[in-house]
Coordinates of C-alpha atoms and ligand atoms in Angstrom, one line a residue:
X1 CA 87.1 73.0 7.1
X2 CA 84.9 75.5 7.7
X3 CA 83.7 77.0 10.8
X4 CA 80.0 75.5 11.3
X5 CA 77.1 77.5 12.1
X6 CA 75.3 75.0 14.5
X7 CA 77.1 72.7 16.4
X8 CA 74.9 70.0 18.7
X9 CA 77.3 68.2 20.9
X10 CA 76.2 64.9 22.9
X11 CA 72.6 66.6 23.8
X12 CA 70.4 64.4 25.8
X13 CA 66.6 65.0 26.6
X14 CA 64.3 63.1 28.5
X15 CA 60.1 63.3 29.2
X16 CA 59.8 62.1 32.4
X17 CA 61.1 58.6 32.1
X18 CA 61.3 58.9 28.1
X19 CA 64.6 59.4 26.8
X20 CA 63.6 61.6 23.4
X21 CA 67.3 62.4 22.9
X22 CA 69.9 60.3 23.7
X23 CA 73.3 62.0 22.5
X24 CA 72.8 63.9 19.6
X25 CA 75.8 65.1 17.7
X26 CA 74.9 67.6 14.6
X27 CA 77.0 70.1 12.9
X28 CA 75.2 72.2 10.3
X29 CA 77.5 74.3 7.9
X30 CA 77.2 77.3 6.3
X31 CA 75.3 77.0 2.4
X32 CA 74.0 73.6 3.3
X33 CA 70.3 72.2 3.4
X34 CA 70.9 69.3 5.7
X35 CA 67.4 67.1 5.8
X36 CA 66.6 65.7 8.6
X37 CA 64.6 62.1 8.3
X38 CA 63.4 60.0 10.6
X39 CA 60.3 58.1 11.9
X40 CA 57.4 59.7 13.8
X41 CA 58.7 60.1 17.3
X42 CA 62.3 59.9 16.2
X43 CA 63.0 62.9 18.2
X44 CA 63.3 65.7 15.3
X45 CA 61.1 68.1 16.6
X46 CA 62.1 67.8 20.0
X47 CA 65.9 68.2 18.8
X48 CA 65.1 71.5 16.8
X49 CA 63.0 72.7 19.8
X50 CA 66.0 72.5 21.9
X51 CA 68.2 74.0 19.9
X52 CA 65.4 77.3 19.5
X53 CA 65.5 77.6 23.3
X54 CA 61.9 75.9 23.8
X55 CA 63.1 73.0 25.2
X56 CA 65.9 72.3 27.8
X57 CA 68.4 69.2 27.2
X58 CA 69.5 67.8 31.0
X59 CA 72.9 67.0 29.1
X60 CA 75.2 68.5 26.4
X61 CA 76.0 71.4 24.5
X62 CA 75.2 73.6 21.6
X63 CA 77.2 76.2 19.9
X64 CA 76.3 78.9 17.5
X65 CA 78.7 80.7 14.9
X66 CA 78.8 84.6 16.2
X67 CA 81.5 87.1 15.5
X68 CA 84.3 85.5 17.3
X69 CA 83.6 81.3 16.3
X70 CA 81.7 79.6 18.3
X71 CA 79.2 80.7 21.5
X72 CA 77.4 78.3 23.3
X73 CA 74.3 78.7 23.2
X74 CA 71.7 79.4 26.7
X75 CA 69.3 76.6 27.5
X76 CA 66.4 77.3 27.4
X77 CA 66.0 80.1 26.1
X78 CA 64.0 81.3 22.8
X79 CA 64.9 84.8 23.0
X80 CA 69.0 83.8 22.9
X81 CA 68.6 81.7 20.1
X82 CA 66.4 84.2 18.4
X83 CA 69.4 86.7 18.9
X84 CA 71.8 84.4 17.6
X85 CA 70.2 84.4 14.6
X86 CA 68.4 80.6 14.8
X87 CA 65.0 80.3 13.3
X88 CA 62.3 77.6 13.7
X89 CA 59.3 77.3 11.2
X90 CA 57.5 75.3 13.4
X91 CA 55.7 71.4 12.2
X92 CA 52.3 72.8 13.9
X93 CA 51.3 76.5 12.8
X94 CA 51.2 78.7 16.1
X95 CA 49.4 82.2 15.2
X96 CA 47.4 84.2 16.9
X97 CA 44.0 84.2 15.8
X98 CA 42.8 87.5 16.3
X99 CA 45.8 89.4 14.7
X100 CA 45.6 89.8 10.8
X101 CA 48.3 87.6 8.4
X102 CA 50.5 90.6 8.4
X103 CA 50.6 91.3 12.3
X104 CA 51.5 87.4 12.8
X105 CA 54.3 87.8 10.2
X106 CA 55.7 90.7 11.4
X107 CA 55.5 90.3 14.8
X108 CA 58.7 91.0 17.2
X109 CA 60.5 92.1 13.9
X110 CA 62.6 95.2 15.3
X111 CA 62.6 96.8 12.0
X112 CA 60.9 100.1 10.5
X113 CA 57.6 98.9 9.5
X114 CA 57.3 100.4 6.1
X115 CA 60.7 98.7 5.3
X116 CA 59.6 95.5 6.6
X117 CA 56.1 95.8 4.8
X118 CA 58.2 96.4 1.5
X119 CA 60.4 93.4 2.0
X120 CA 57.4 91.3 2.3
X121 CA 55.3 92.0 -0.6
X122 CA 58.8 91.6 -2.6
X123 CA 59.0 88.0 -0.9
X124 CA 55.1 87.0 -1.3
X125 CA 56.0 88.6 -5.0
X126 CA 59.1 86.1 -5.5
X127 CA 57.3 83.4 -4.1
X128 CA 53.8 84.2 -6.2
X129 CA 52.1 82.8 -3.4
X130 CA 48.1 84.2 -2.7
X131 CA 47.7 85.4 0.6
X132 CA 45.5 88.3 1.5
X133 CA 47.7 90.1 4.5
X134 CA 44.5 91.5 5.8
X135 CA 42.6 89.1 6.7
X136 CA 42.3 87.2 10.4
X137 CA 44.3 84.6 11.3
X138 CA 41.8 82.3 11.6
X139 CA 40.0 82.3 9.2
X140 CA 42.9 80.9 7.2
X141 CA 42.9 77.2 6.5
X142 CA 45.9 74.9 7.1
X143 CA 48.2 75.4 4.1
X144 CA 47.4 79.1 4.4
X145 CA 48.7 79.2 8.3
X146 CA 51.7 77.2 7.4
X147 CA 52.6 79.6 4.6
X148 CA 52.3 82.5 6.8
X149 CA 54.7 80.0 9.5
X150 CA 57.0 79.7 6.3
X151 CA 57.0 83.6 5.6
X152 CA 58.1 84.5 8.9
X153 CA 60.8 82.4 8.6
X154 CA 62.1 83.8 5.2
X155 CA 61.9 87.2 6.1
X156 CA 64.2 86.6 9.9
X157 CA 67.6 87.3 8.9
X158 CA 68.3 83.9 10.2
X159 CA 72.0 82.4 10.1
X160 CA 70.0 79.2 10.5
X161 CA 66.6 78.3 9.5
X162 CA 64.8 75.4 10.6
X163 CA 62.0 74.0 9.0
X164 CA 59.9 71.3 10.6
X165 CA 58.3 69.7 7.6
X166 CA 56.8 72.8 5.9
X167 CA 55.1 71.5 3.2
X168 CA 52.5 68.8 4.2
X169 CA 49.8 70.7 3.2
X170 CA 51.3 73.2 0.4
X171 CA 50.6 72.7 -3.4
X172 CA 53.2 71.3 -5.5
X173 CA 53.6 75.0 -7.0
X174 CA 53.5 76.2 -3.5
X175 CA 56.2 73.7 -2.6
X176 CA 58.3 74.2 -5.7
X177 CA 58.4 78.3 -5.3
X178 CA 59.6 77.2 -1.2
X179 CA 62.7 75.4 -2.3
X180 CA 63.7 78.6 -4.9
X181 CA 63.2 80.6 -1.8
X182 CA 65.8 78.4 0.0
X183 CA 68.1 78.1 -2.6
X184 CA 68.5 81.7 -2.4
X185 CA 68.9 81.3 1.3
X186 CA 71.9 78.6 0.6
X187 CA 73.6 80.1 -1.3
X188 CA 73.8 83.2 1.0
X189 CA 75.7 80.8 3.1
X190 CA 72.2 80.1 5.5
X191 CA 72.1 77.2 6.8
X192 CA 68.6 75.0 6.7
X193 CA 67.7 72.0 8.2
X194 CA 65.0 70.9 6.9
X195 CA 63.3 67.9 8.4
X196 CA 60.8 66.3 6.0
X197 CA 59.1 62.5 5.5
X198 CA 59.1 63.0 1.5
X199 CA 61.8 61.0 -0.1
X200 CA 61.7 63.3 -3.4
X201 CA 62.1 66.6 -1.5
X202 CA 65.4 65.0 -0.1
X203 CA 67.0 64.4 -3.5
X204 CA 65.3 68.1 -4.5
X205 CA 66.8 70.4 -2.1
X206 CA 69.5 68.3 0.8
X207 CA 72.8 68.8 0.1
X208 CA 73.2 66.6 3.2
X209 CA 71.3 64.1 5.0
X210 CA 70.9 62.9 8.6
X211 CA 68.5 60.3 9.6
X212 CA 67.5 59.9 13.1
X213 CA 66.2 57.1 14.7
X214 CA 64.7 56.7 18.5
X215 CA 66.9 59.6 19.5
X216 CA 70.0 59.1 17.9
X217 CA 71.5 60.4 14.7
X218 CA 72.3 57.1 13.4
X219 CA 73.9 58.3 10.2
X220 CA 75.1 61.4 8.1
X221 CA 76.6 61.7 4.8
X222 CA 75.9 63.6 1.6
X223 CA 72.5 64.2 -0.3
X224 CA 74.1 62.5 -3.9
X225 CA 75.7 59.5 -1.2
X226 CA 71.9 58.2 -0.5
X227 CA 69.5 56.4 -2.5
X228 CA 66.0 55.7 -2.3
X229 CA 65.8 52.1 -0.7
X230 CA 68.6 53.8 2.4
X231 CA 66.1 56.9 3.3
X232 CA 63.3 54.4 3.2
X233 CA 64.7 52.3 5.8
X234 CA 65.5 55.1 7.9
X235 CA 62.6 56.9 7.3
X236 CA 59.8 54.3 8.4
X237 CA 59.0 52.9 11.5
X238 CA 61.0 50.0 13.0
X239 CA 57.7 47.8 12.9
X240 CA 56.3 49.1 9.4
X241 CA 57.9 46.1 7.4
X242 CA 56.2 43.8 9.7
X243 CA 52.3 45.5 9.1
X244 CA 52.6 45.7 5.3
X245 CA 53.2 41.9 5.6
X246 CA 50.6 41.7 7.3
X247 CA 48.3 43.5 5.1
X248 CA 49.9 42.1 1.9
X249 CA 48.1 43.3 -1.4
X250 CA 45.1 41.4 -2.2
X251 CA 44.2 41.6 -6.2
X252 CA 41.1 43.3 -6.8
X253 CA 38.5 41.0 -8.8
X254 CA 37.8 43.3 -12.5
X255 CA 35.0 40.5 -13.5
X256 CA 32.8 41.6 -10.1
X257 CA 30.2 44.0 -10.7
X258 CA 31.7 47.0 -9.8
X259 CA 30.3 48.6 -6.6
X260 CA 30.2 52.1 -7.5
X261 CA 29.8 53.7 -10.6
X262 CA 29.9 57.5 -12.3
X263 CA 28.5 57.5 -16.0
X264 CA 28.9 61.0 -17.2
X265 CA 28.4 62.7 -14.2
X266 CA 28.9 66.6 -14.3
X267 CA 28.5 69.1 -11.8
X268 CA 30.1 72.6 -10.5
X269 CA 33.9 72.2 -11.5
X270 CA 33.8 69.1 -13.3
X271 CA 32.3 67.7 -16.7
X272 CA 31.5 64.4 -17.9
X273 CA 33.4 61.8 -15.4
X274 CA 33.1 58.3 -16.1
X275 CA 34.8 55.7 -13.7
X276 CA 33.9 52.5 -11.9
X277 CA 35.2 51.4 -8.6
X278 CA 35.2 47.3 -7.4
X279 CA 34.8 45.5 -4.2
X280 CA 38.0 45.6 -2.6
X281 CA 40.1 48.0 -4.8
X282 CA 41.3 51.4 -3.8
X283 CA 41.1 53.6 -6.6
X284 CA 44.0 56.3 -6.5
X285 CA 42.6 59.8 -7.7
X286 CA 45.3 62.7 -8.4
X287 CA 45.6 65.6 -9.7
X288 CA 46.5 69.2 -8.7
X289 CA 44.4 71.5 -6.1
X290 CA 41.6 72.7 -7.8
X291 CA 41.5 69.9 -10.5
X292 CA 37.7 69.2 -9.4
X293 CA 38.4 66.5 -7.1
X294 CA 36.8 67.4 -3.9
X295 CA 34.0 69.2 -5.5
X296 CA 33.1 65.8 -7.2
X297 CA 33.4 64.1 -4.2
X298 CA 30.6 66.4 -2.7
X299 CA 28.8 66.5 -5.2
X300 CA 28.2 62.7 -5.2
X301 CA 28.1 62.8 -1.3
X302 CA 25.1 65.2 -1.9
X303 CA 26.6 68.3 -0.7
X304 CA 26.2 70.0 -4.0
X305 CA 23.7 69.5 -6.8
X306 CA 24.7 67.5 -9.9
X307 CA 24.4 69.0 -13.2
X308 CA 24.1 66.0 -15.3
X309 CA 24.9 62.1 -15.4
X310 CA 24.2 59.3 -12.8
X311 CA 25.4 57.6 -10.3
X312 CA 25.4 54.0 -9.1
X313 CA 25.7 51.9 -6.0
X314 CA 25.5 48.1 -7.0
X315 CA 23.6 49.1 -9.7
X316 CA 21.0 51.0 -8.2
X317 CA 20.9 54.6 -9.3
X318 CA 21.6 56.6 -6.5
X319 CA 21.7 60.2 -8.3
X320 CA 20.5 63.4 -6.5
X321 CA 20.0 61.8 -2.7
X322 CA 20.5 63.4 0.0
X323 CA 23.4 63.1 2.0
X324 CA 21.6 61.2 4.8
X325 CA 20.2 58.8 1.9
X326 CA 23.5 58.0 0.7
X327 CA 25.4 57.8 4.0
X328 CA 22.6 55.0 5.0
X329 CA 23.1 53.2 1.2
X330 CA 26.7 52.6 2.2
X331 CA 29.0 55.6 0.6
X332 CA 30.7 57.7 2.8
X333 CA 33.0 60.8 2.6
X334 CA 36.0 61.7 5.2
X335 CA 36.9 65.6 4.1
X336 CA 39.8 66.9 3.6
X337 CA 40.1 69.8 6.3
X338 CA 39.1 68.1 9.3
X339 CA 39.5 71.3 11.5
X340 CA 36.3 73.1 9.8
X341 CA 34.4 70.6 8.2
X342 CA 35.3 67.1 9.4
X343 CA 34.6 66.9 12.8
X344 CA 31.6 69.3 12.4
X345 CA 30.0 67.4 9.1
X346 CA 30.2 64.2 10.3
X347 CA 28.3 65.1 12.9
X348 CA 25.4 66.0 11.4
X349 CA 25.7 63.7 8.5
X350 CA 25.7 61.0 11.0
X351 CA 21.8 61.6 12.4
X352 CA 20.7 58.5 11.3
X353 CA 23.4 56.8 14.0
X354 CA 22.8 59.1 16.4
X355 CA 25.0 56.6 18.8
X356 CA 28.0 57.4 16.4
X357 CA 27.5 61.5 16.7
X358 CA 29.6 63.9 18.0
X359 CA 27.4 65.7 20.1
X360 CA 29.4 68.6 20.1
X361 CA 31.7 70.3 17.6
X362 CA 34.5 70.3 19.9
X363 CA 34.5 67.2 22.4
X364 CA 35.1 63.6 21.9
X365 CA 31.9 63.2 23.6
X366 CA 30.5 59.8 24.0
X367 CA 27.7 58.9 26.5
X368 CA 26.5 55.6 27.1
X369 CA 28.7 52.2 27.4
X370 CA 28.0 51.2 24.3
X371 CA 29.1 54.1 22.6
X372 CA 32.3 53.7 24.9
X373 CA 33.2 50.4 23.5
X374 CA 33.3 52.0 20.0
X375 CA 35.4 55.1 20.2
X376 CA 37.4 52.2 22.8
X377 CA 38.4 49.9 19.8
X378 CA 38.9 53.0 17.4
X379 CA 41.2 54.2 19.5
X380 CA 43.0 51.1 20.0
X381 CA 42.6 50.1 16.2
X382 CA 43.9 53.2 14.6
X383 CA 46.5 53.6 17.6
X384 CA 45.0 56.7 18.3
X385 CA 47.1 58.7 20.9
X386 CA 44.8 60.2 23.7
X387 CA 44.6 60.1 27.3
X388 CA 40.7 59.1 27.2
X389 CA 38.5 59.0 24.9
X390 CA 36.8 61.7 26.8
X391 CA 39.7 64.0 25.7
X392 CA 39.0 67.0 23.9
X393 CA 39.6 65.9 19.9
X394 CA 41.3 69.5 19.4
X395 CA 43.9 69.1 21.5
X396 CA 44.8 65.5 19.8
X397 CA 47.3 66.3 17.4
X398 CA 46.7 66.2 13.7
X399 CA 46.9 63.0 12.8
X400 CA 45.4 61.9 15.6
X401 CA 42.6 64.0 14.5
X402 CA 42.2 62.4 11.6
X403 CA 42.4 58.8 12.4
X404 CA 39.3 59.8 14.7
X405 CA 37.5 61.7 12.1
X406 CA 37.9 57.8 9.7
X407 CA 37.0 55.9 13.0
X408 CA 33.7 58.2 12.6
X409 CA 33.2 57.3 9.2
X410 CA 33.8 53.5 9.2
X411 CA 31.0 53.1 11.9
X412 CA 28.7 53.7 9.7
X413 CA 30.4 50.8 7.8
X414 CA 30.5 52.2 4.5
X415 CA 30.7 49.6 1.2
X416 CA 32.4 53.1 -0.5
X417 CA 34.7 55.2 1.3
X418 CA 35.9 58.3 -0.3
X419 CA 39.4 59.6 1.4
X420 CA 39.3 63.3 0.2
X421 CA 43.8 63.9 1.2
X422 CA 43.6 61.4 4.3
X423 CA 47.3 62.4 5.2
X424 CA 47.6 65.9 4.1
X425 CA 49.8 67.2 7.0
X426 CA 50.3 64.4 9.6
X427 CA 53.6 63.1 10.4
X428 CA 55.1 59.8 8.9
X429 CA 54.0 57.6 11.8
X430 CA 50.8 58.5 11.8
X431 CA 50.8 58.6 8.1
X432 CA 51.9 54.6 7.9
X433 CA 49.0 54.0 10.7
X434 CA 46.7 55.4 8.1
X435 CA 47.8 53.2 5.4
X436 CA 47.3 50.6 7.3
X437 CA 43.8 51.7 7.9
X438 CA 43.5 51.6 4.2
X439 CA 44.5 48.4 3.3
X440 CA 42.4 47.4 6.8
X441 CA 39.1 48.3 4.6
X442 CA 40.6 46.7 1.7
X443 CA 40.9 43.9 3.1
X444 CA 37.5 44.1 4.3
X445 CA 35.8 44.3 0.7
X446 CA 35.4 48.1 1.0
X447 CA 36.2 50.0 -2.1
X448 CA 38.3 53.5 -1.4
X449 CA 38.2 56.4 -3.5
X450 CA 41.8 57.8 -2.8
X451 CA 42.0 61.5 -3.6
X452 CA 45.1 62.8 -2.9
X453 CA 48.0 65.0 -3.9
X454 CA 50.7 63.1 -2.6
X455 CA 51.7 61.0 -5.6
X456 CA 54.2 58.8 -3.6
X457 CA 51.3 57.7 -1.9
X458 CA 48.7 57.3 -4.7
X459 CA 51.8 55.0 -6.3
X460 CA 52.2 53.1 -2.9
X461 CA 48.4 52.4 -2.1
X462 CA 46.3 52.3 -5.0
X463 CA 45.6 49.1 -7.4
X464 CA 44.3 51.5 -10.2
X465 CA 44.7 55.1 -10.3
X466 CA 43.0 58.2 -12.3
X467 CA 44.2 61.9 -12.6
X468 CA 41.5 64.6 -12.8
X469 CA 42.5 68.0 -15.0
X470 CA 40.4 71.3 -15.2
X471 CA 37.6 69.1 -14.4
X472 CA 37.9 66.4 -16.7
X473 CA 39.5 63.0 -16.0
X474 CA 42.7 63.1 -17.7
X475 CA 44.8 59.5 -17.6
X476 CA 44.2 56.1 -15.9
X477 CA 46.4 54.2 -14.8
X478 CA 47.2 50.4 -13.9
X479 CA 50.0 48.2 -12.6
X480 CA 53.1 49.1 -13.4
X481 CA 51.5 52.2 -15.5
X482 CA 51.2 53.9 -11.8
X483 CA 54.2 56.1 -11.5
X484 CA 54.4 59.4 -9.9
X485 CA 56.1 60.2 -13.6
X486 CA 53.2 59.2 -15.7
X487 CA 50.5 60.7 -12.8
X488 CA 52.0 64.4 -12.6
X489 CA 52.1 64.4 -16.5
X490 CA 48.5 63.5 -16.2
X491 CA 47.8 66.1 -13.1
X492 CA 49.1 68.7 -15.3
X493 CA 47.0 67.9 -18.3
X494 CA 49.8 66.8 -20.9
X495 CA 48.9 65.1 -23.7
X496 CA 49.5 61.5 -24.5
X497 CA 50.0 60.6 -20.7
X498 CA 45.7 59.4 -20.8
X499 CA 45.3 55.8 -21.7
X500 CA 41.9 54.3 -22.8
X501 CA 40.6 51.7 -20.2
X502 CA 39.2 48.6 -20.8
X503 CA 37.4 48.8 -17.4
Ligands
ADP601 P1 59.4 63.6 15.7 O1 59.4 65.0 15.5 O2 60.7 62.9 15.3 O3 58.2 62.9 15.2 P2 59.1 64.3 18.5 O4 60.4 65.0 18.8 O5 57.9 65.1 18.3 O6 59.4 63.3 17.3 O7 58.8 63.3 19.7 C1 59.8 62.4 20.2 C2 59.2 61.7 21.4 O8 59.1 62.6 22.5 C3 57.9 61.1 21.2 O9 57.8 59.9 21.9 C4 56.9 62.1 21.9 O10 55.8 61.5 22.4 C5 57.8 62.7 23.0 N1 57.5 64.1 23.3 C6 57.6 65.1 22.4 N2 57.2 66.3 23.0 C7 56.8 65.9 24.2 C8 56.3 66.7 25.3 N3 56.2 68.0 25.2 N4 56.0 66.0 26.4 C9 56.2 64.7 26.5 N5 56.7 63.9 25.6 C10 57.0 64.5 24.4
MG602 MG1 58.0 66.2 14.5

């Protein structure tokens, strides 16, 4: 057999008390994409982090291919790994914010400059991905820092590359022109790990899977030996089975007069949208990024004008109010890039409950007891992980984030609640606490507007789903109907995949 590049022998890491790592074992071969799968916490990123030299196991060893087999690797120490040719894309962008796209990407590169600049735009080329190299760091939004994370890494001269789910908030082209680049990588005999919570990118790009669970690797084999229902159960949280019970599907009543309702409604980046939306349902919405979703959503939250149509909360015609009107009616909107619009939005949107404000743009900043005892049973609700609730909400970590941007939202308590990508680059743990907050408001009568891009998760939630194309709805979808198969034909606009709806 051959020599492998990476070899984790019986590493052990603990947090205090908390044993993150309890005898990892790991061998990573050269032309192999071994995914990495496990539940939020499992230990992934903390095992990757050690073996970049960020972290320092208390126990074991790990061994890198050089010129003469194996060398074992220095503890501890980013700069050895670095030399040794082991690359981490990390799960949380890290640039610097005041350096332009190229200086992040090029940064602590040892090569001529002109020679790297070349290899780059042939890269960006390849990949066809849009990024201006020019411009500041942060002004870039989240997929656009993750693709510069993702760059990097491509143009190291890694032996190993380590990608700690890269694509939570890429586009599916985005995504798809990613695993090309990788393939490439393979078969140059790289090695990748790649540690992901998407079940199809395992069967699109792993030669090799390992699932870990509460810091063990609890078992390995090949991509083509796993099937669907085996990365499932290693992929969700010990306690997950036991919460969907609990939220079992209720059937959504079709002969109810439906709580929200668009009748031609047009605006900037969309035409003529019909739909209706019941008591109780949660209405998956699709499609690919730029479809028209989010500017429909604003449009309807008031944000933007309307161009033409109307639209109804039970029955009364709530067309053109402002945003503070239709907040107060009982429709609200959670956005899609919490950093720059959630947490600031909701803010101001949320005048008329001044008690449920964020006073300021950057602190979790509640005054008076009573206001206390709400963010209190958010936090314990949605599991939100923070040390108070006094904590600063930009250093909670992204899903965190957004469980406290919904916990905003739902105080207003909203008949309508439009999701605009609710888990669009949070981990798997706090991804199944979200759908859990879902269903939560489904149980409660509340109809959700599910816009998302994550078709696993449109199938998985939603009792009746639309797709949205150039604008335009393009397929509806019931029952059995709602497969990620019939939903990407209809994201993409082909023909014959939209269905007339008796609703
Ligand atoms: P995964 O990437 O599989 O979701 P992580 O490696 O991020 O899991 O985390 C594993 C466990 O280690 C979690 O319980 C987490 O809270 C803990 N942990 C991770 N990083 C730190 C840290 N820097 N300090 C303390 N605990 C940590
Ligand atoms: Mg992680």
């Amino acid at each position: 057999m051959d020599t492998p590049i990476l070899s984790v022998r019986n590493i052990q890491k603990s947090f205090g008390s908390n044993a993150v790592l309890r005898g990892i074992n790991l061998d990573v071969f050269p032309g192999e994409v071994l995914a990495l799968i496990g539940g939020n916490g499992a230990g992934k990123s903390t095992l990757v982090k050690s073996i970049m030299g960020i972290y320092k196991p208390e126990g074991g060893e790990i061994f890198i291919r050089g010129e003469a087999g194996l060398e074992k690797l220095e503890f501890s120490n980013p700069a050895a790994s670095l030399n040794k040719g082991v690359y981490l894309v990390p799960q949380e962008p890290m640039l610097f914010p005041n350096q332009t796209v190229e200086q992040n990407i090029l940064m602590g590169m040892g090569e001529k400059k002109s020679e790297l600049l070349a290899r780059l735009h042939t890269v960006i080329t390849v990949l066809g991905w849009k990024l201006d190299l020019g411009r500041s760091a942060r002004s870039l939004t989240i997929a656009e820092q993750q693709l510069v994370e993702i760059l990097r890494g491509l143009l190291r001269d890694a032996k190993l590359l380590i990608l700690d789910e890269p694509t939570s908030a890429l586009t599916f082209d985005e995504v798809n022109s990613l695993f090309a680049a990788i393939e490439t990588l393979r078969q140059k005999n790289i090695g990748v790990i790649y540690i992901t919570h998407r079940l199809n990118e395992v069967f699109q790009i792993a030669t090799r899977v390992a699932i870990m669970r509460d810091g063990l690797i609890t078992l390995t084999g090949e991509a083509g030996e796993f099937d669907r229902a085996m990365l499932v159960k290693g992929l969700l949280p010990e306690d997950f089975t036991e919460r969907a019970a609990e939220t079992e599907r209720r059937a959504v009543d079709y002969r109810a007069q439906p709580v929200f309702e668009l009748r031609n409604f047009s605006g900037y980046g969309f035409a003529d949208i019909s739909l209706k939306l019941y008591p109780g349902e949660i209405l998956g919405f699709c499609g690919v990024v730029g479809a028209g979703r989010t500017e429909l959503a604003m449009t309807v939250f008031g944000r933007d004008r309307a161009l033409s149509g109307r639209v109804f909360l039970d029955g009364e015609d709530i067309t053109g109010m402002t945003t503070g009107e239709i907040t107060k009616k009982g429709v609200n909107y959670v956005p899609e890039d919490r950093f720059l619009n959630g947490i600031f939005r909701i803010c101001h949107l949320a005048g008329n409950i001044t008690s449920a404000c964020l006073r300021s743009m950057s602190r979790f900043f509640l005054n008076s007891a009573a206001e206390g005892a709400i963010a209190e049973k958010y936090v314990e609700d949605f599991r939100i992980k923070t040390t108070g609730i006094r904590q600063e909400i930009g250093s909670l970590s992204g899903g965190n984030q957004q469980k406290a941007v919904m916990g905003r939202a739902l105080t207003t308590k909203p008949r309508v609640v439009i999701l605009d990508e609710p888990t669009r680059g949070i981990d798997a743990g706090a991804r199944g606490d979200i759908y859990a907050i879902i269903n939560g408001l489904k149980k409660e009568n509340v109809a959700v507007l599910l816009i998302s891009s994550d078709m696993e998760e449109i199938v998985e939630l939603s009792d009746r789903a639309v797709a949205m194309f150039q604008g335009r709805i393009s397929g509806e979808f019931t029952g059995d109907e709602i497969t990620q198969d019939n939903l990407m034909r209809a994201s993409f606009g082909v023909t014959g995949a939209a269905k007339g709806s008796a609703l």
